[in-house]
JSON list of N, CA and C and ligand atoms in Angstrom, two decimals:
[
{"chain": "A", "resi": 954, "resn": "UNK", "atom": "N", "xyz": [170.92, 142.67, 71.44]},
{"chain": "A", "resi": 954, "resn": "UNK", "atom": "CA", "xyz": [169.71, 141.89, 71.75]},
{"chain": "A", "resi": 954, "resn": "UNK", "atom": "C", "xyz": [170.00, 140.86, 72.82]},
{"chain": "A", "resi": 955, "resn": "UNK", "atom": "N", "xyz": [169.12, 140.79, 73.80]},
{"chain": "A", "resi": 955, "resn": "UNK", "atom": "CA", "xyz": [169.29, 139.80, 74.86]},
{"chain": "A", "resi": 955, "resn": "UNK", "atom": "C", "xyz": [168.06, 138.91, 74.92]},
{"chain": "A", "resi": 956, "resn": "UNK", "atom": "N", "xyz": [168.30, 137.70, 75.39]},
{"chain": "A", "resi": 956, "resn": "UNK", "atom": "CA", "xyz": [167.18, 136.80, 75.64]},
{"chain": "A", "resi": 956, "resn": "UNK", "atom": "C", "xyz": [166.88, 136.84, 77.13]},
{"chain": "A", "resi": 957, "resn": "UNK", "atom": "N", "xyz": [165.65, 137.18, 77.46]},
{"chain": "A", "resi": 957, "resn": "UNK", "atom": "CA", "xyz": [165.23, 137.26, 78.85]},
{"chain": "A", "resi": 957, "resn": "UNK", "atom": "C", "xyz": [164.40, 136.04, 79.20]},
{"chain": "A", "resi": 958, "resn": "UNK", "atom": "N", "xyz": [164.68, 135.47, 80.36]},
{"chain": "A", "resi": 958, "resn": "UNK", "atom": "CA", "xyz": [163.89, 134.37, 80.89]},
{"chain": "A", "resi": 958, "resn": "UNK", "atom": "C", "xyz": [163.34, 134.80, 82.24]},
{"chain": "A", "resi": 959, "resn": "UNK", "atom": "N", "xyz": [162.03, 134.85, 82.32]},
{"chain": "A", "resi": 959, "resn": "UNK", "atom": "CA", "xyz": [161.38, 135.31, 83.55]},
{"chain": "A", "resi": 959, "resn": "UNK", "atom": "C", "xyz": [160.68, 134.13, 84.21]},
{"chain": "A", "resi": 960, "resn": "UNK", "atom": "N", "xyz": [161.08, 133.82, 85.43]},
{"chain": "A", "resi": 960, "resn": "UNK", "atom": "CA", "xyz": [160.41, 132.74, 86.16]},
{"chain": "A", "resi": 960, "resn": "UNK", "atom": "C", "xyz": [159.23, 133.34, 86.90]},
{"chain": "A", "resi": 961, "resn": "UNK", "atom": "N", "xyz": [158.05, 132.78, 86.62]},
{"chain": "A", "resi": 961, "resn": "UNK", "atom": "CA", "xyz": [156.82, 133.34, 87.18]},
{"chain": "A", "resi": 961, "resn": "UNK", "atom": "C", "xyz": [156.03, 132.25, 87.88]},
{"chain": "A", "resi": 962, "resn": "UNK", "atom": "N", "xyz": [155.59, 132.56, 89.09]},
{"chain": "A", "resi": 962, "resn": "UNK", "atom": "CA", "xyz": [154.75, 131.64, 89.84]},
{"chain": "A", "resi": 962, "resn": "UNK", "atom": "C", "xyz": [153.30, 132.08, 89.72]},
{"chain": "A", "resi": 963, "resn": "UNK", "atom": "N", "xyz": [152.41, 131.13, 89.47]},
{"chain": "A", "resi": 963, "resn": "UNK", "atom": "CA", "xyz": [150.99, 131.44, 89.48]},
{"chain": "A", "resi": 963, "resn": "UNK", "atom": "C", "xyz": [150.26, 131.24, 88.16]},
{"chain": "A", "resi": 964, "resn": "UNK", "atom": "N", "xyz": [151.00, 130.98, 87.08]},
{"chain": "A", "resi": 964, "resn": "UNK", "atom": "CA", "xyz": [150.32, 130.73, 85.80]},
{"chain": "A", "resi": 964, "resn": "UNK", "atom": "C", "xyz": [149.68, 129.34, 85.85]},
{"chain": "A", "resi": 965, "resn": "UNK", "atom": "N", "xyz": [148.39, 129.26, 85.50]},
{"chain": "A", "resi": 965, "resn": "UNK", "atom": "CA", "xyz": [147.68, 127.99, 85.61]},
{"chain": "A", "resi": 965, "resn": "UNK", "atom": "C", "xyz": [147.21, 127.44, 84.26]},
{"chain": "A", "resi": 966, "resn": "UNK", "atom": "N", "xyz": [147.11, 128.29, 83.26]},
{"chain": "A", "resi": 966, "resn": "UNK", "atom": "CA", "xyz": [146.55, 127.82, 81.99]},
{"chain": "A", "resi": 966, "resn": "UNK", "atom": "C", "xyz": [146.95, 128.74, 80.85]},
{"chain": "A", "resi": 967, "resn": "UNK", "atom": "N", "xyz": [146.42, 128.48, 79.69]},
{"chain": "A", "resi": 967, "resn": "UNK", "atom": "CA", "xyz": [146.74, 129.26, 78.51]},
{"chain": "A", "resi": 967, "resn": "UNK", "atom": "C", "xyz": [146.32, 130.72, 78.61]},
{"chain": "A", "resi": 968, "resn": "UNK", "atom": "N", "xyz": [145.25, 130.96, 79.37]},
{"chain": "A", "resi": 968, "resn": "UNK", "atom": "CA", "xyz": [144.81, 132.34, 79.55]},
{"chain": "A", "resi": 968, "resn": "UNK", "atom": "C", "xyz": [145.85, 133.14, 80.32]},
{"chain": "A", "resi": 969, "resn": "UNK", "atom": "N", "xyz": [146.41, 132.51, 81.33]},
{"chain": "A", "resi": 969, "resn": "UNK", "atom": "CA", "xyz": [147.46, 133.17, 82.11]},
{"chain": "A", "resi": 969, "resn": "UNK", "atom": "C", "xyz": [148.64, 133.50, 81.20]},
{"chain": "A", "resi": 970, "resn": "UNK", "atom": "N", "xyz": [149.01, 132.54, 80.37]},
{"chain": "A", "resi": 970, "resn": "UNK", "atom": "CA", "xyz": [150.13, 132.76, 79.45]},
{"chain": "A", "resi": 970, "resn": "UNK", "atom": "C", "xyz": [149.85, 133.97, 78.57]},
{"chain": "A", "resi": 971, "resn": "UNK", "atom": "N", "xyz": [148.62, 134.07, 78.06]},
{"chain": "A", "resi": 971, "resn": "UNK", "atom": "CA", "xyz": [148.25, 135.19, 77.19]},
{"chain": "A", "resi": 971, "resn": "UNK", "atom": "C", "xyz": [148.32, 136.51, 77.94]},
{"chain": "A", "resi": 972, "resn": "UNK", "atom": "N", "xyz": [147.85, 136.50, 79.20]},
{"chain": "A", "resi": 972, "resn": "UNK", "atom": "CA", "xyz": [147.89, 137.72, 80.00]},
{"chain": "A", "resi": 972, "resn": "UNK", "atom": "C", "xyz": [149.33, 138.19, 80.22]},
{"chain": "A", "resi": 973, "resn": "UNK", "atom": "N", "xyz": [150.18, 137.22, 80.54]},
{"chain": "A", "resi": 973, "resn": "UNK", "atom": "CA", "xyz": [151.59, 137.56, 80.79]},
{"chain": "A", "resi": 973, "resn": "UNK", "atom": "C", "xyz": [152.23, 138.08, 79.50]},
{"chain": "A", "resi": 974, "resn": "UNK", "atom": "N", "xyz": [151.95, 137.41, 78.39]},
{"chain": "A", "resi": 974, "resn": "UNK", "atom": "CA", "xyz": [152.51, 137.87, 77.11]},
{"chain": "A", "resi": 974, "resn": "UNK", "atom": "C", "xyz": [152.08, 139.31, 76.83]},
{"chain": "A", "resi": 975, "resn": "UNK", "atom": "N", "xyz": [150.81, 139.61, 77.09]},
{"chain": "A", "resi": 975, "resn": "UNK", "atom": "CA", "xyz": [150.30, 140.96, 76.85]},
{"chain": "A", "resi": 975, "resn": "UNK", "atom": "C", "xyz": [151.03, 142.00, 77.70]},
{"chain": "A", "resi": 976, "resn": "UNK", "atom": "N", "xyz": [151.23, 141.66, 78.98]},
{"chain": "A", "resi": 976, "resn": "UNK", "atom": "CA", "xyz": [151.85, 142.63, 79.86]},
{"chain": "A", "resi": 976, "resn": "UNK", "atom": "C", "xyz": [153.33, 142.82, 79.50]},
{"chain": "A", "resi": 977, "resn": "UNK", "atom": "N", "xyz": [153.98, 141.75, 79.06]},
{"chain": "A", "resi": 977, "resn": "UNK", "atom": "CA", "xyz": [155.38, 141.88, 78.63]},
{"chain": "A", "resi": 977, "resn": "UNK", "atom": "C", "xyz": [155.45, 142.81, 77.42]},
{"chain": "A", "resi": 978, "resn": "UNK", "atom": "N", "xyz": [154.55, 142.60, 76.45]},
{"chain": "A", "resi": 978, "resn": "UNK", "atom": "CA", "xyz": [154.55, 143.45, 75.24]},
{"chain": "A", "resi": 978, "resn": "UNK", "atom": "C", "xyz": [154.27, 144.90, 75.59]},
{"chain": "A", "resi": 979, "resn": "UNK", "atom": "N", "xyz": [153.44, 145.11, 76.63]},
{"chain": "A", "resi": 979, "resn": "UNK", "atom": "CA", "xyz": [153.08, 146.46, 77.04]},
{"chain": "A", "resi": 979, "resn": "UNK", "atom": "C", "xyz": [154.27, 147.15, 77.71]},
{"chain": "A", "resi": 980, "resn": "UNK", "atom": "N", "xyz": [154.93, 146.45, 78.62]},
{"chain": "A", "resi": 980, "resn": "UNK", "atom": "CA", "xyz": [156.03, 147.04, 79.39]},
{"chain": "A", "resi": 980, "resn": "UNK", "atom": "C", "xyz": [157.32, 147.11, 78.56]},
{"chain": "A", "resi": 981, "resn": "UNK", "atom": "N", "xyz": [157.48, 146.13, 77.66]},
{"chain": "A", "resi": 981, "resn": "UNK", "atom": "CA", "xyz": [158.68, 146.08, 76.82]},
{"chain": "A", "resi": 981, "resn": "UNK", "atom": "C", "xyz": [158.24, 146.19, 75.35]},
{"chain": "A", "resi": 982, "resn": "UNK", "atom": "N", "xyz": [158.05, 147.42, 74.87]},
{"chain": "A", "resi": 982, "resn": "UNK", "atom": "CA", "xyz": [157.46, 147.61, 73.54]},
{"chain": "A", "resi": 982, "resn": "UNK", "atom": "C", "xyz": [158.20, 146.91, 72.40]},
{"chain": "A", "resi": 983, "resn": "UNK", "atom": "N", "xyz": [159.52, 146.79, 72.52]},
{"chain": "A", "resi": 983, "resn": "UNK", "atom": "CA", "xyz": [160.28, 146.18, 71.44]},
{"chain": "A", "resi": 983, "resn": "UNK", "atom": "C", "xyz": [160.45, 144.67, 71.57]},
{"chain": "A", "resi": 984, "resn": "UNK", "atom": "N", "xyz": [159.76, 144.07, 72.53]},
{"chain": "A", "resi": 984, "resn": "UNK", "atom": "CA", "xyz": [159.96, 142.65, 72.81]},
{"chain": "A", "resi": 984, "resn": "UNK", "atom": "C", "xyz": [159.58, 141.77, 71.62]},
{"chain": "A", "resi": 985, "resn": "UNK", "atom": "N", "xyz": [160.42, 140.80, 71.34]},
{"chain": "A", "resi": 985, "resn": "UNK", "atom": "CA", "xyz": [160.16, 139.87, 70.24]},
{"chain": "A", "resi": 985, "resn": "UNK", "atom": "C", "xyz": [160.08, 138.45, 70.77]},
{"chain": "A", "resi": 986, "resn": "UNK", "atom": "N", "xyz": [159.40, 137.61, 70.02]},
{"chain": "A", "resi": 986, "resn": "UNK", "atom": "CA", "xyz": [159.27, 136.18, 70.36]},
{"chain": "A", "resi": 986, "resn": "UNK", "atom": "C", "xyz": [158.82, 135.98, 71.80]},
{"chain": "A", "resi": 987, "resn": "UNK", "atom": "N", "xyz": [157.78, 136.70, 72.17]},
{"chain": "A", "resi": 987, "resn": "UNK", "atom": "CA", "xyz": [157.27, 136.59, 73.55]},
{"chain": "A", "resi": 987, "resn": "UNK", "atom": "C", "xyz": [156.51, 135.27, 73.69]},
{"chain": "A", "resi": 988, "resn": "UNK", "atom": "N", "xyz": [156.99, 134.41, 74.57]},
{"chain": "A", "resi": 988, "resn": "UNK", "atom": "CA", "xyz": [156.28, 133.15, 74.81]},
{"chain": "A", "resi": 988, "resn": "UNK", "atom": "C", "xyz": [156.28, 132.83, 76.30]},
{"chain": "A", "resi": 989, "resn": "UNK", "atom": "N", "xyz": [155.17, 132.25, 76.74]},
{"chain": "A", "resi": 989, "resn": "UNK", "atom": "CA", "xyz": [155.05, 131.86, 78.14]},
{"chain": "A", "resi": 989, "resn": "UNK", "atom": "C", "xyz": [154.60, 130.41, 78.21]},
{"chain": "A", "resi": 990, "resn": "UNK", "atom": "N", "xyz": [155.04, 129.74, 79.25]},
{"chain": "A", "resi": 990, "resn": "UNK", "atom": "CA", "xyz": [154.62, 128.36, 79.48]},
{"chain": "A", "resi": 990, "resn": "UNK", "atom": "C", "xyz": [154.19, 128.21, 80.92]},
{"chain": "A", "resi": 991, "resn": "UNK", "atom": "N", "xyz": [152.90, 127.89, 81.12]},
{"chain": "A", "resi": 991, "resn": "UNK", "atom": "CA", "xyz": [152.44, 127.74, 82.50]},
{"chain": "A", "resi": 991, "resn": "UNK", "atom": "C", "xyz": [152.97, 126.44, 83.11]},
{"chain": "A", "resi": 992, "resn": "UNK", "atom": "N", "xyz": [153.22, 125.43, 82.26]},
{"chain": "A", "resi": 992, "resn": "UNK", "atom": "CA", "xyz": [153.74, 124.17, 82.81]},
{"chain": "A", "resi": 992, "resn": "UNK", "atom": "C", "xyz": [155.19, 124.33, 83.29]},
{"chain": "A", "resi": 993, "resn": "UNK", "atom": "N", "xyz": [155.95, 125.14, 82.57]},
{"chain": "A", "resi": 993, "resn": "UNK", "atom": "CA", "xyz": [157.34, 125.38, 83.00]},
{"chain": "A", "resi": 993, "resn": "UNK", "atom": "C", "xyz": [157.43, 126.54, 83.98]},
{"chain": "A", "resi": 994, "resn": "UNK", "atom": "N", "xyz": [156.42, 127.41, 83.97]},
{"chain": "A", "resi": 994, "resn": "UNK", "atom": "CA", "xyz": [156.45, 128.58, 84.85]},
{"chain": "A", "resi": 994, "resn": "UNK", "atom": "C", "xyz": [157.44, 129.62, 84.40]},
{"chain": "A", "resi": 995, "resn": "UNK", "atom": "N", "xyz": [157.64, 129.71, 83.08]},
{"chain": "A", "resi": 995, "resn": "UNK", "atom": "CA", "xyz": [158.56, 130.74, 82.58]},
{"chain": "A", "resi": 995, "resn": "UNK", "atom": "C", "xyz": [157.99, 131.45, 81.36]},
{"chain": "A", "resi": 996, "resn": "UNK", "atom": "N", "xyz": [158.45, 132.68, 81.20]},
{"chain": "A", "resi": 996, "resn": "UNK", "atom": "CA", "xyz": [158.20, 133.45, 79.98]},
{"chain": "A", "resi": 996, "resn": "UNK", "atom": "C", "xyz": [159.55, 133.82, 79.40]},
{"chain": "A", "resi": 997, "resn": "UNK", "atom": "N", "xyz": [159.65, 133.79, 78.10]},
{"chain": "A", "resi": 997, "resn": "UNK", "atom": "CA", "xyz": [160.89, 134.22, 77.46]},
{"chain": "A", "resi": 997, "resn": "UNK", "atom": "C", "xyz": [160.58, 135.22, 76.36]},
{"chain": "A", "resi": 998, "resn": "UNK", "atom": "N", "xyz": [161.52, 136.12, 76.13]},
{"chain": "A", "resi": 998, "resn": "UNK", "atom": "CA", "xyz": [161.39, 137.07, 75.03]},
{"chain": "A", "resi": 998, "resn": "UNK", "atom": "C", "xyz": [162.74, 137.67, 74.72]},
{"chain": "A", "resi": 999, "resn": "UNK", "atom": "N", "xyz": [162.83, 138.29, 73.57]},
{"chain": "A", "resi": 999, "resn": "UNK", "atom": "CA", "xyz": [164.04, 138.97, 73.15]},
{"chain": "A", "resi": 999, "resn": "UNK", "atom": "C", "xyz": [163.81, 140.47, 73.22]},
{"chain": "A", "resi": 1000, "resn": "UNK", "atom": "N", "xyz": [164.80, 141.19, 73.75]},
{"chain": "A", "resi": 1000, "resn": "UNK", "atom": "CA", "xyz": [164.69, 142.65, 73.82]},
{"chain": "A", "resi": 1000, "resn": "UNK", "atom": "C", "xyz": [166.07, 143.26, 74.01]},
{"chain": "A", "resi": 1001, "resn": "UNK", "atom": "N", "xyz": [166.16, 144.53, 73.71]},
{"chain": "A", "resi": 1001, "resn": "UNK", "atom": "CA", "xyz": [167.42, 145.24, 73.92]},
{"chain": "A", "resi": 1001, "resn": "UNK", "atom": "C", "xyz": [167.60, 145.61, 75.38]},
{"chain": "A", "resi": 1002, "resn": "UNK", "atom": "N", "xyz": [166.56, 146.19, 75.92]},
{"chain": "A", "resi": 1002, "resn": "UNK", "atom": "CA", "xyz": [166.63, 146.72, 77.28]},
{"chain": "A", "resi": 1002, "resn": "UNK", "atom": "C", "xyz": [165.28, 146.52, 77.96]},
{"chain": "A", "resi": 1003, "resn": "UNK", "atom": "N", "xyz": [165.34, 146.19, 79.25]},
{"chain": "A", "resi": 1003, "resn": "UNK", "atom": "CA", "xyz": [164.10, 145.95, 79.98]},
{"chain": "A", "resi": 1003, "resn": "UNK", "atom": "C", "xyz": [164.15, 146.67, 81.31]},
{"chain": "A", "resi": 1004, "resn": "UNK", "atom": "N", "xyz": [163.08, 147.39, 81.62]},
{"chain": "A", "resi": 1004, "resn": "UNK", "atom": "CA", "xyz": [162.93, 147.95, 82.95]},
{"chain": "A", "resi": 1004, "resn": "UNK", "atom": "C", "xyz": [162.39, 146.84, 83.84]},
{"chain": "A", "resi": 1005, "resn": "UNK", "atom": "N", "xyz": [163.31, 146.10, 84.46]},
{"chain": "A", "resi": 1005, "resn": "UNK", "atom": "CA", "xyz": [162.92, 144.89, 85.19]},
{"chain": "A", "resi": 1005, "resn": "UNK", "atom": "C", "xyz": [161.98, 145.21, 86.35]},
{"chain": "A", "resi": 1006, "resn": "UNK", "atom": "N", "xyz": [162.25, 146.32, 87.02]},
{"chain": "A", "resi": 1006, "resn": "UNK", "atom": "CA", "xyz": [161.43, 146.71, 88.16]},
{"chain": "A", "resi": 1006, "resn": "UNK", "atom": "C", "xyz": [159.98, 146.93, 87.74]},
{"chain": "A", "resi": 1007, "resn": "UNK", "atom": "N", "xyz": [159.83, 147.61, 86.61]},
{"chain": "A", "resi": 1007, "resn": "UNK", "atom": "CA", "xyz": [158.50, 147.92, 86.09]},
{"chain": "A", "resi": 1007, "resn": "UNK", "atom": "C", "xyz": [157.77, 146.63, 85.67]},
{"chain": "A", "resi": 1008, "resn": "UNK", "atom": "N", "xyz": [158.52, 145.73, 85.07]},
{"chain": "A", "resi": 1008, "resn": "UNK", "atom": "CA", "xyz": [157.94, 144.47, 84.62]},
{"chain": "A", "resi": 1008, "resn": "UNK", "atom": "C", "xyz": [157.50, 143.62, 85.81]},
{"chain": "A", "resi": 1009, "resn": "UNK", "atom": "N", "xyz": [158.36, 143.54, 86.82]},
{"chain": "A", "resi": 1009, "resn": "UNK", "atom": "CA", "xyz": [158.02, 142.78, 88.02]},
{"chain": "A", "resi": 1009, "resn": "UNK", "atom": "C", "xyz": [156.76, 143.35, 88.67]},
{"chain": "A", "resi": 1010, "resn": "UNK", "atom": "N", "xyz": [156.71, 144.68, 88.73]},
{"chain": "A", "resi": 1010, "resn": "UNK", "atom": "CA", "xyz": [155.56, 145.33, 89.35]},
{"chain": "A", "resi": 1010, "resn": "UNK", "atom": "C", "xyz": [154.27, 145.05, 88.58]},
{"chain": "A", "resi": 1011, "resn": "UNK", "atom": "N", "xyz": [154.35, 145.15, 87.25]},
{"chain": "A", "resi": 1011, "resn": "UNK", "atom": "CA", "xyz": [153.16, 144.95, 86.42]},
{"chain": "A", "resi": 1011, "resn": "UNK", "atom": "C", "xyz": [152.66, 143.51, 86.54]},
{"chain": "A", "resi": 1012, "resn": "UNK", "atom": "N", "xyz": [153.58, 142.56, 86.59]},
{"chain": "A", "resi": 1012, "resn": "UNK", "atom": "CA", "xyz": [153.19, 141.15, 86.69]},
{"chain": "A", "resi": 1012, "resn": "UNK", "atom": "C", "xyz": [152.60, 140.87, 88.08]},
{"chain": "A", "resi": 1013, "resn": "UNK", "atom": "N", "xyz": [153.20, 141.46, 89.11]},
{"chain": "A", "resi": 1013, "resn": "UNK", "atom": "CA", "xyz": [152.67, 141.27, 90.47]},
{"chain": "A", "resi": 1013, "resn": "UNK", "atom": "C", "xyz": [151.27, 141.83, 90.60]},
{"chain": "A", "resi": 1014, "resn": "UNK", "atom": "N", "xyz": [151.04, 142.98, 89.95]},
{"chain": "A", "resi": 1014, "resn": "UNK", "atom": "CA", "xyz": [149.73, 143.61, 90.04]},
{"chain": "A", "resi": 1014, "resn": "UNK", "atom": "C", "xyz": [148.65, 142.73, 89.42]},
{"chain": "A", "resi": 1015, "resn": "UNK", "atom": "N", "xyz": [149.04, 141.82, 88.53]},
{"chain": "A", "resi": 1015, "resn": "UNK", "atom": "CA", "xyz": [148.08, 140.90, 87.92]},
{"chain": "A", "resi": 1015, "resn": "UNK", "atom": "C", "xyz": [147.88, 139.65, 88.77]},
{"chain": "A", "resi": 1016, "resn": "UNK", "atom": "N", "xyz": [148.60, 139.55, 89.87]},
{"chain": "A", "resi": 1016, "resn": "UNK", "atom": "CA", "xyz": [148.40, 138.42, 90.77]},
{"chain": "A", "resi": 1016, "resn": "UNK", "atom": "C", "xyz": [149.41, 137.30, 90.62]},
{"chain": "A", "resi": 1017, "resn": "UNK", "atom": "N", "xyz": [150.45, 137.53, 89.80]},
{"chain": "A", "resi": 1017, "resn": "UNK", "atom": "CA", "xyz": [151.49, 136.51, 89.65]},
{"chain": "A", "resi": 1017, "resn": "UNK", "atom": "C", "xyz": [152.75, 136.97, 90.39]},
{"chain": "A", "resi": 1018, "resn": "UNK", "atom": "N", "xyz": [153.65, 136.04, 90.61]},
{"chain": "A", "resi": 1018, "resn": "UNK", "atom": "CA", "xyz": [154.87, 136.37, 91.33]},
{"chain": "A", "resi": 1018, "resn": "UNK", "atom": "C", "xyz": [156.09, 136.11, 90.45]},
{"chain": "A", "resi": 1019, "resn": "UNK", "atom": "N", "xyz": [156.90, 137.14, 90.26]},
{"chain": "A", "resi": 1019, "resn": "UNK", "atom": "CA", "xyz": [158.16, 136.96, 89.53]},
{"chain": "A", "resi": 1019, "resn": "UNK", "atom": "C", "xyz": [159.21, 136.43, 90.50]},
{"chain": "A", "resi": 1020, "resn": "UNK", "atom": "N", "xyz": [159.73, 135.25, 90.20]},
{"chain": "A", "resi": 1020, "resn": "UNK", "atom": "CA", "xyz": [160.73, 134.64, 91.07]},
{"chain": "A", "resi": 1020, "resn": "UNK", "atom": "C", "xyz": [162.14, 135.03, 90.66]},
{"chain": "A", "resi": 1021, "resn": "UNK", "atom": "N", "xyz": [162.30, 135.27, 89.36]},
{"chain": "A", "resi": 1021, "resn": "UNK", "atom": "CA", "xyz": [163.66, 135.52, 88.87]},
{"chain": "A", "resi": 1021, "resn": "UNK", "atom": "C", "xyz": [163.60, 136.06, 87.44]},
{"chain": "A", "resi": 1022, "resn": "UNK", "atom": "N", "xyz": [164.55, 136.92, 87.10]},
{"chain": "A", "resi": 1022, "resn": "UNK", "atom": "CA", "xyz": [164.71, 137.35, 85.71]},
{"chain": "A", "resi": 1022, "resn": "UNK", "atom": "C", "xyz": [166.17, 137.13, 85.32]},
{"chain": "A", "resi": 1023, "resn": "UNK", "atom": "N", "xyz": [166.36, 136.36, 84.27]},
{"chain": "A", "resi": 1023, "resn": "UNK", "atom": "CA", "xyz": [167.72, 136.13, 83.77]},
{"chain": "A", "resi": 1023, "resn": "UNK", "atom": "C", "xyz": [167.82, 136.69, 82.36]},
{"chain": "A", "resi": 1024, "resn": "UNK", "atom": "N", "xyz": [169.01, 137.18, 82.03]},
{"chain": "A", "resi": 1024, "resn": "UNK", "atom": "CA", "xyz": [169.20, 137.61, 80.65]},
{"chain": "A", "resi": 1024, "resn": "UNK", "atom": "C", "xyz": [170.55, 137.11, 80.15]},
{"chain": "A", "resi": 1025, "resn": "UNK", "atom": "N", "xyz": [170.57, 136.77, 78.89]},
{"chain": "A", "resi": 1025, "resn": "UNK", "atom": "CA", "xyz": [171.82, 136.34, 78.27]},
{"chain": "A", "resi": 1025, "resn": "UNK", "atom": "C", "xyz": [171.92, 136.96, 76.89]},
{"chain": "A", "resi": 1026, "resn": "UNK", "atom": "N", "xyz": [173.12, 137.18, 76.45]},
{"chain": "A", "resi": 1026, "resn": "UNK", "atom": "CA", "xyz": [173.37, 137.72, 75.12]},
{"chain": "A", "resi": 1026, "resn": "UNK", "atom": "C", "xyz": [172.76, 136.79, 74.08]},
{"chain": "A", "resi": 1027, "resn": "UNK", "atom": "N", "xyz": [171.93, 137.34, 73.20]},
{"chain": "A", "resi": 1027, "resn": "UNK", "atom": "CA", "xyz": [171.29, 136.52, 72.18]},
{"chain": "A", "resi": 1027, "resn": "UNK", "atom": "C", "xyz": [171.98, 136.73, 70.84]},
{"chain": "A", "resi": 1028, "resn": "UNK", "atom": "N", "xyz": [172.44, 135.64, 70.27]},
{"chain": "A", "resi": 1028, "resn": "UNK", "atom": "CA", "xyz": [173.10, 135.73, 68.97]},
{"chain": "A", "resi": 1028, "resn": "UNK", "atom": "C", "xyz": [172.36, 134.87, 67.96]},
{"chain": "A", "resi": 1029, "resn": "UNK", "atom": "N", "xyz": [172.03, 135.50, 66.86]},
{"chain": "A", "resi": 1029, "resn": "UNK", "atom": "CA", "xyz": [171.36, 134.75, 65.80]},
{"chain": "A", "resi": 1029, "resn": "UNK", "atom": "C", "xyz": [172.32, 133.74, 65.20]},
{"chain": "A", "resi": 1030, "resn": "UNK", "atom": "N", "xyz": [171.83, 132.55, 64.99]},
{"chain": "A", "resi": 1030, "resn": "UNK", "atom": "CA", "xyz": [172.68, 131.52, 64.38]},
{"chain": "A", "resi": 1030, "resn": "UNK", "atom": "C", "xyz": [172.96, 131.89, 62.94]},
{"chain": "A", "resi": 1031, "resn": "UNK", "atom": "N", "xyz": [174.17, 131.64, 62.51]},
{"chain": "A", "resi": 1031, "resn": "UNK", "atom": "CA", "xyz": [174.50, 131.87, 61.11]},
{"chain": "A", "resi": 1031, "resn": "UNK", "atom": "C", "xyz": [174.94, 133.28, 60.81]},
{"chain": "A", "resi": 1032, "resn": "UNK", "atom": "N", "xyz": [175.00, 134.11, 61.84]},
{"chain": "A", "resi": 1032, "resn": "UNK", "atom": "CA", "xyz": [175.33, 135.50, 61.62]},
{"chain": "A", "resi": 1032, "resn": "UNK", "atom": "C", "xyz": [176.85, 135.74, 61.58]},
{"chain": "A", "resi": 1033, "resn": "UNK", "atom": "N", "xyz": [177.55, 134.77, 62.13]},
{"chain": "A", "resi": 1033, "resn": "UNK", "atom": "CA", "xyz": [178.99, 134.98, 62.27]},
{"chain": "A", "resi": 1033, "resn": "UNK", "atom": "C", "xyz": [179.80, 134.12, 61.30]},
{"chain": "A", "resi": 1034, "resn": "UNK", "atom": "N", "xyz": [180.84, 134.72, 60.79]},
{"chain": "A", "resi": 1034, "resn": "UNK", "atom": "CA", "xyz": [181.70, 134.02, 59.84]},
{"chain": "A", "resi": 1034, "resn": "UNK", "atom": "C", "xyz": [182.96, 133.56, 60.55]},
{"chain": "A", "resi": 1035, "resn": "UNK", "atom": "N", "xyz": [183.43, 132.40, 60.17]},
{"chain": "A", "resi": 1035, "resn": "UNK", "atom": "CA", "xyz": [184.62, 131.86, 60.83]},
{"chain": "A", "resi": 1035, "resn": "UNK", "atom": "C", "xyz": [185.88, 132.32, 60.13]},
{"chain": "B", "resi": 1601, "resn": "LIG", "atom": "CU1", "xyz": [145.08, 130.73, 83.70]}
]
């Protein structure tokens, strides 16, 4: 599982956030914890694998601009024993 952070230009309000969340869920069927913030200009979600090209294209087609996609290994807290 990875945590993806997508920097998006053009979100202006809660409706934009909802639109972006919808398109992420559509392009990334297994996406979890999909959240977007128009004030920060980012969307985050958890997923195993993402077709980044397809996601960028789908978001652009809606009139927003993807500036960057970052991913990092996501580890649930408390899952590991010392
Ligand atoms: Cu809006």
